Coordinates of N, CA and C in Angstrom, one line a residue:
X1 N -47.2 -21.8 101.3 CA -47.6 -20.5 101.7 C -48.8 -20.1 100.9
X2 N -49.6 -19.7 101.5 CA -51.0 -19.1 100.7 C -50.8 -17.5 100.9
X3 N -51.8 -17.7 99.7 CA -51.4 -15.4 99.3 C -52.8 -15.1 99.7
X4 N -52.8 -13.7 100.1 CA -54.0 -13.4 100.5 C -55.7 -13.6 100.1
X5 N -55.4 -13.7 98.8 CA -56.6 -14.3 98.4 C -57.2 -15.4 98.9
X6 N -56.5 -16.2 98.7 CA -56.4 -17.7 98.9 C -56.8 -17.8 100.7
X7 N -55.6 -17.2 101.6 CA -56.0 -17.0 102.8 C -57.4 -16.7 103.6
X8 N -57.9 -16.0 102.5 CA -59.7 -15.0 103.0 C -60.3 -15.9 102.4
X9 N -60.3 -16.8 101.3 CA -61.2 -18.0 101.0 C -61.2 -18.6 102.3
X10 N -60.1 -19.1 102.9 CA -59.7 -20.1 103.5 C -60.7 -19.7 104.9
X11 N -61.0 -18.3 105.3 CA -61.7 -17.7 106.5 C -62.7 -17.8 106.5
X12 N -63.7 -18.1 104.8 CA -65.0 -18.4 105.0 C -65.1 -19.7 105.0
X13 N -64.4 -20.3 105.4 CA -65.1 -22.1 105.4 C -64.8 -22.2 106.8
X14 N -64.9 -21.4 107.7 CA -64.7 -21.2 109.0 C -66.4 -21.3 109.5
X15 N -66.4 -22.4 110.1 CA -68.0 -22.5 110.7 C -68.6 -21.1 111.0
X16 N -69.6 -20.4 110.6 CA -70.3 -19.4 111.0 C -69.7 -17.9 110.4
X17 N -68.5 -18.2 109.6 CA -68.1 -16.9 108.8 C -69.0 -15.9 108.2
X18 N -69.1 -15.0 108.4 CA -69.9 -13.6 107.5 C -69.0 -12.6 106.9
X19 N -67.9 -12.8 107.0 CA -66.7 -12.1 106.0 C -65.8 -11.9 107.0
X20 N -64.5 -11.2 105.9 CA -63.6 -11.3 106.8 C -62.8 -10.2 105.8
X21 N -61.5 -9.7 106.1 CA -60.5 -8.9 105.7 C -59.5 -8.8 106.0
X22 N -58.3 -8.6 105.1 CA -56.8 -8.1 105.5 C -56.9 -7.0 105.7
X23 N -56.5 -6.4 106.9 CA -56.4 -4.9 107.1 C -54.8 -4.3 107.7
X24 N -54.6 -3.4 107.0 CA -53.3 -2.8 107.2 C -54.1 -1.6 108.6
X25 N -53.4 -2.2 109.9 CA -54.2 -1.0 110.9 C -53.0 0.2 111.1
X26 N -51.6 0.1 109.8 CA -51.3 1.9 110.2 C -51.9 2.8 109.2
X27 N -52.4 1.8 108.2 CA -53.4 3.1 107.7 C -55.0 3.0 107.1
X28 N -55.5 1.7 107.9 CA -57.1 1.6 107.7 C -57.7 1.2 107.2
X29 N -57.0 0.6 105.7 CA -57.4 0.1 104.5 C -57.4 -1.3 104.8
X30 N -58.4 -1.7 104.1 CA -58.8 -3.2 103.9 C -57.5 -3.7 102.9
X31 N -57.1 -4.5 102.8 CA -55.9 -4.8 101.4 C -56.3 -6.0 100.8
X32 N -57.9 -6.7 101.4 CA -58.4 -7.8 100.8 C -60.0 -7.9 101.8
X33 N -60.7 -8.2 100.8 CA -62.3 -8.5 101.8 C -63.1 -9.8 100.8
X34 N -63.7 -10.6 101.7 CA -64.2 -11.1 101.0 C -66.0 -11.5 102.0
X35 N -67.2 -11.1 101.4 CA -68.2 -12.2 102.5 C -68.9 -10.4 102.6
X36 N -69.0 -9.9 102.3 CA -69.6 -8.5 102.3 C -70.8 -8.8 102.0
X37 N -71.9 -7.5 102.8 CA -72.9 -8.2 102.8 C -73.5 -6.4 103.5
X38 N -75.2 -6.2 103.0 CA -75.8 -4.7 103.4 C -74.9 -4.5 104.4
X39 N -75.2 -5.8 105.7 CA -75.4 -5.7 107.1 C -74.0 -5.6 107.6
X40 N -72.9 -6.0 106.8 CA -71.9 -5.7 107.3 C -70.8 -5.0 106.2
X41 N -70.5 -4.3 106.2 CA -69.7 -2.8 104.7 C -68.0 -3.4 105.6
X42 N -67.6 -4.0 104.7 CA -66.1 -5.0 105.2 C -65.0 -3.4 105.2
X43 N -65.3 -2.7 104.6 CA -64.5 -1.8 104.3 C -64.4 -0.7 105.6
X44 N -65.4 -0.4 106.2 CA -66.0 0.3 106.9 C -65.4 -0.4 108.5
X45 N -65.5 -1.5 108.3 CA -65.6 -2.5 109.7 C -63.5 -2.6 109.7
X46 N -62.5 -2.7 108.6 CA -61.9 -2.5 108.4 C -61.5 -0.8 109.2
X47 N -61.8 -0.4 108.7 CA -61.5 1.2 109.0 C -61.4 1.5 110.6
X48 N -63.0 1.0 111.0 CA -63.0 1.1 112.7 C -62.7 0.5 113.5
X49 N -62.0 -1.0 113.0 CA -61.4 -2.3 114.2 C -59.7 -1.6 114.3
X50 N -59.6 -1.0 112.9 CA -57.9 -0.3 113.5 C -57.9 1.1 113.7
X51 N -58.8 1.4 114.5 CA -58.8 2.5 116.3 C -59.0 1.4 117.2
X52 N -59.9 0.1 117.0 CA -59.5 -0.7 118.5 C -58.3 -1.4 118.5
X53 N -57.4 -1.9 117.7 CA -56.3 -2.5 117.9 C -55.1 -1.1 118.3
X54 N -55.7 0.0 117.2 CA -54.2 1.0 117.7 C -54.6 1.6 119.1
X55 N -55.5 1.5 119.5 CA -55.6 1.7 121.0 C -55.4 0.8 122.2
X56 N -55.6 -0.5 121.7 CA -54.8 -1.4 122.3 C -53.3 -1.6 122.3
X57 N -53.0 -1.2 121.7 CA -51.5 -1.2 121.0 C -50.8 0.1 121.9
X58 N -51.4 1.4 121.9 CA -51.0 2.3 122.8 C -51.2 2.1 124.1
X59 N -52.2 1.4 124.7 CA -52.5 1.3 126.1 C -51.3 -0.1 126.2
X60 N -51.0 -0.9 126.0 CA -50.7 -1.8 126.5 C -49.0 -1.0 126.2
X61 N -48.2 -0.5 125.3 CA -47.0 0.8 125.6 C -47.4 1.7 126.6
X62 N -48.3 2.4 127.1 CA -48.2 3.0 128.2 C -48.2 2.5 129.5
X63 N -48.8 1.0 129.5 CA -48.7 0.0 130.6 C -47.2 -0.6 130.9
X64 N -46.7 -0.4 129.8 CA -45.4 -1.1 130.0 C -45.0 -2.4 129.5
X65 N -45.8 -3.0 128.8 CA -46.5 -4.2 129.0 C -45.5 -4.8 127.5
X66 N -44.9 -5.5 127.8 CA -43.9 -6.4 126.4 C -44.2 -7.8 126.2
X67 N -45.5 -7.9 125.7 CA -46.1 -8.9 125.3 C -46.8 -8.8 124.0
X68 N -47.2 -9.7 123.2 CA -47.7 -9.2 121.9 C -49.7 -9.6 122.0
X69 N -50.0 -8.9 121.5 CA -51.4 -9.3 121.5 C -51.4 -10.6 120.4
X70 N -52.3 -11.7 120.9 CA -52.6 -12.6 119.6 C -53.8 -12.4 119.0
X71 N -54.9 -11.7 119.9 CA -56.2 -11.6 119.0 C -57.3 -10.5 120.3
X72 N -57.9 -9.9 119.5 CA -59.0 -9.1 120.2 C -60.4 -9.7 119.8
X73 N -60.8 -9.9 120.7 CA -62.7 -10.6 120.4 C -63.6 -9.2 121.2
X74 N -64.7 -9.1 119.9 CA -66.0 -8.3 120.7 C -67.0 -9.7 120.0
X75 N -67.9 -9.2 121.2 CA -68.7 -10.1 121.3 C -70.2 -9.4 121.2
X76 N -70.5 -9.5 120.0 CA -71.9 -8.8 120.0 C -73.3 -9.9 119.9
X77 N -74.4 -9.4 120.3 CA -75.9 -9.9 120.5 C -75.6 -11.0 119.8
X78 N -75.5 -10.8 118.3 CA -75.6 -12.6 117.4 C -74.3 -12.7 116.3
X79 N -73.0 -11.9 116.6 CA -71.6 -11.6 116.0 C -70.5 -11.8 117.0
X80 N -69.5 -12.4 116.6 CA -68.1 -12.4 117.0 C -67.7 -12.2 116.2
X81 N -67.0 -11.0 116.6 CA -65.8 -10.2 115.8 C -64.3 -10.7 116.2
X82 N -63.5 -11.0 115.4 CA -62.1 -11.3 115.9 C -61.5 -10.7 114.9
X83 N -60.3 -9.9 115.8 CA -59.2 -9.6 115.1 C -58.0 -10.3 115.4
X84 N -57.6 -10.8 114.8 CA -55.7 -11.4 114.6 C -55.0 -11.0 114.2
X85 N -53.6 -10.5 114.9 CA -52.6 -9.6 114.6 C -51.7 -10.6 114.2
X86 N -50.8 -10.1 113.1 CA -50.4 -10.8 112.2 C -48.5 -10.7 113.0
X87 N -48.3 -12.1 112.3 CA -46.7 -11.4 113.4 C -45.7 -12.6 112.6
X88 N -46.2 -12.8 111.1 CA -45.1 -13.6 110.5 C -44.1 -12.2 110.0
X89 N -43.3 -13.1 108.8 CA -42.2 -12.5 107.8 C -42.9 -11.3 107.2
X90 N -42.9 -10.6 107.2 CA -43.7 -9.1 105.9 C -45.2 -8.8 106.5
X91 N -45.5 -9.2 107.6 CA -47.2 -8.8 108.1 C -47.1 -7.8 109.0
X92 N -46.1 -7.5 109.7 CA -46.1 -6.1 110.6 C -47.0 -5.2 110.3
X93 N -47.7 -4.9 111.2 CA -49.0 -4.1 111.2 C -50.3 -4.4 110.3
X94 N -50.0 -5.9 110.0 CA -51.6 -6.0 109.2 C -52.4 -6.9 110.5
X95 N -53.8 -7.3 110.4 CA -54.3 -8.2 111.0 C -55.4 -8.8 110.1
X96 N -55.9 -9.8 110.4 CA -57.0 -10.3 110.2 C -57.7 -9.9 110.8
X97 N -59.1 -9.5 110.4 CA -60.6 -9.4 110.9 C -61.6 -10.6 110.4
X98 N -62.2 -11.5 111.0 CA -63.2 -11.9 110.8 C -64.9 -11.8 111.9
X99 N -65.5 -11.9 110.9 CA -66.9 -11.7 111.3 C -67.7 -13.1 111.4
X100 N -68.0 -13.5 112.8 CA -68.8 -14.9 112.6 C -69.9 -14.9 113.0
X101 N -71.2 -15.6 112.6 CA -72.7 -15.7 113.1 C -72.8 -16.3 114.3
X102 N -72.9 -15.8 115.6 CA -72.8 -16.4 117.0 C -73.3 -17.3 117.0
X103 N -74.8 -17.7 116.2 CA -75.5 -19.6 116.7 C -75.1 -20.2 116.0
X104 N -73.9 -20.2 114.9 CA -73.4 -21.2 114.1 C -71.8 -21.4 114.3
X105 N -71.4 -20.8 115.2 CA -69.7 -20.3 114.8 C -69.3 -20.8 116.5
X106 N -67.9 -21.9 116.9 CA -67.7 -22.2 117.7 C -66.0 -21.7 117.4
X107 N -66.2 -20.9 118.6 CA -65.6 -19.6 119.1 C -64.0 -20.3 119.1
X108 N -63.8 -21.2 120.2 CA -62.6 -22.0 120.2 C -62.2 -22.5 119.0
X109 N -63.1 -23.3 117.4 CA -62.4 -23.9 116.4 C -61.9 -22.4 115.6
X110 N -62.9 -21.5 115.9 CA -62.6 -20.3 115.1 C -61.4 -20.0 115.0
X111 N -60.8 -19.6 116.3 CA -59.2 -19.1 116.7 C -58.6 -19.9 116.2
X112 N -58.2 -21.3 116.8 CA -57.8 -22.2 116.1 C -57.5 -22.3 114.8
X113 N -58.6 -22.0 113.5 CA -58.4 -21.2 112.5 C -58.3 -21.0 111.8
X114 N -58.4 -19.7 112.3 CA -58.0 -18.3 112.3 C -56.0 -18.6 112.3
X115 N -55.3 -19.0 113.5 CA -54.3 -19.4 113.8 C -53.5 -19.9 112.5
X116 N -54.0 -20.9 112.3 CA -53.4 -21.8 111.4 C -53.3 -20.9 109.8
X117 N -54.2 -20.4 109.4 CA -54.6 -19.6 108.5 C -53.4 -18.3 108.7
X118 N -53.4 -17.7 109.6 CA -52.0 -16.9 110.0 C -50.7 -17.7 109.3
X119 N -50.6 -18.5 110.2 CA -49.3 -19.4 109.8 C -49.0 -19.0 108.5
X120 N -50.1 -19.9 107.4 CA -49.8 -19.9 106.0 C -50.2 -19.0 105.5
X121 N -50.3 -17.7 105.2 CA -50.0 -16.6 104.9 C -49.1 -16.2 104.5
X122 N -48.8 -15.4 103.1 CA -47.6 -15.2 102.7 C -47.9 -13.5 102.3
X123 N -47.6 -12.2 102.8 CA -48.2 -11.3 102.0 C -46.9 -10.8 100.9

């Protein structure tokens, strides 16, 4: 089992990584960042990906819908954003966020992972 440190190392050797973070989305806070950079404030990007997961989270309870989310992707001009909801022993409500450079970062190894990287997680 890897500890969170260890885990967010493990995110930047992810082809096309630009940082990444533990985020607790019931209350916004980053609980680990690493890869911060002017262009992207990990803390900030933290704060606003959990209103998109807790709105996904509400919409899919008002849908009815009893299925778990594995990951949200935005897809920006030269960024993929991914978030991974965390769903081992003690992760309830945290997720992964990472940030990848779009002409260097292949989308499918990413998740993949990203995945694996979940697994061994220990928080």
């Amino acid at each position: 089992m890897a500890n969170t440190e260890t885990s967010l190392k493990d995110t930047m050797t992810i082809e096309g990584a630009i940082g990444a973070a533990l985020v607790d989305y019931t209350s916004g806070m980053a609980l680990g960042t690493i890869g911060s950079s002017k262009e992207l404030d990990l803390n900030v990007a933290a704060a606003g990906n959990t209103d998109v997961v807790r709105a996904k989270v509400r919409t899919m309870e008002m849908l009815g819908l009893k299925d778990d989310i594995e990951d949200i992707l935005i897809t920006l001009g030269g960024q993929y954003h991914l978030l991974r909801l965390l769903k081992g022993r003690g992760t309830n409500g945290l997720f992964l966020y990472l940030a990848l450079d779009k002409a260097r970062a292949n989308l499918a190894m990413a998740r993949h992972q990203l995945k694996r990287i979940e697994a061994e997680l220990e928080v």
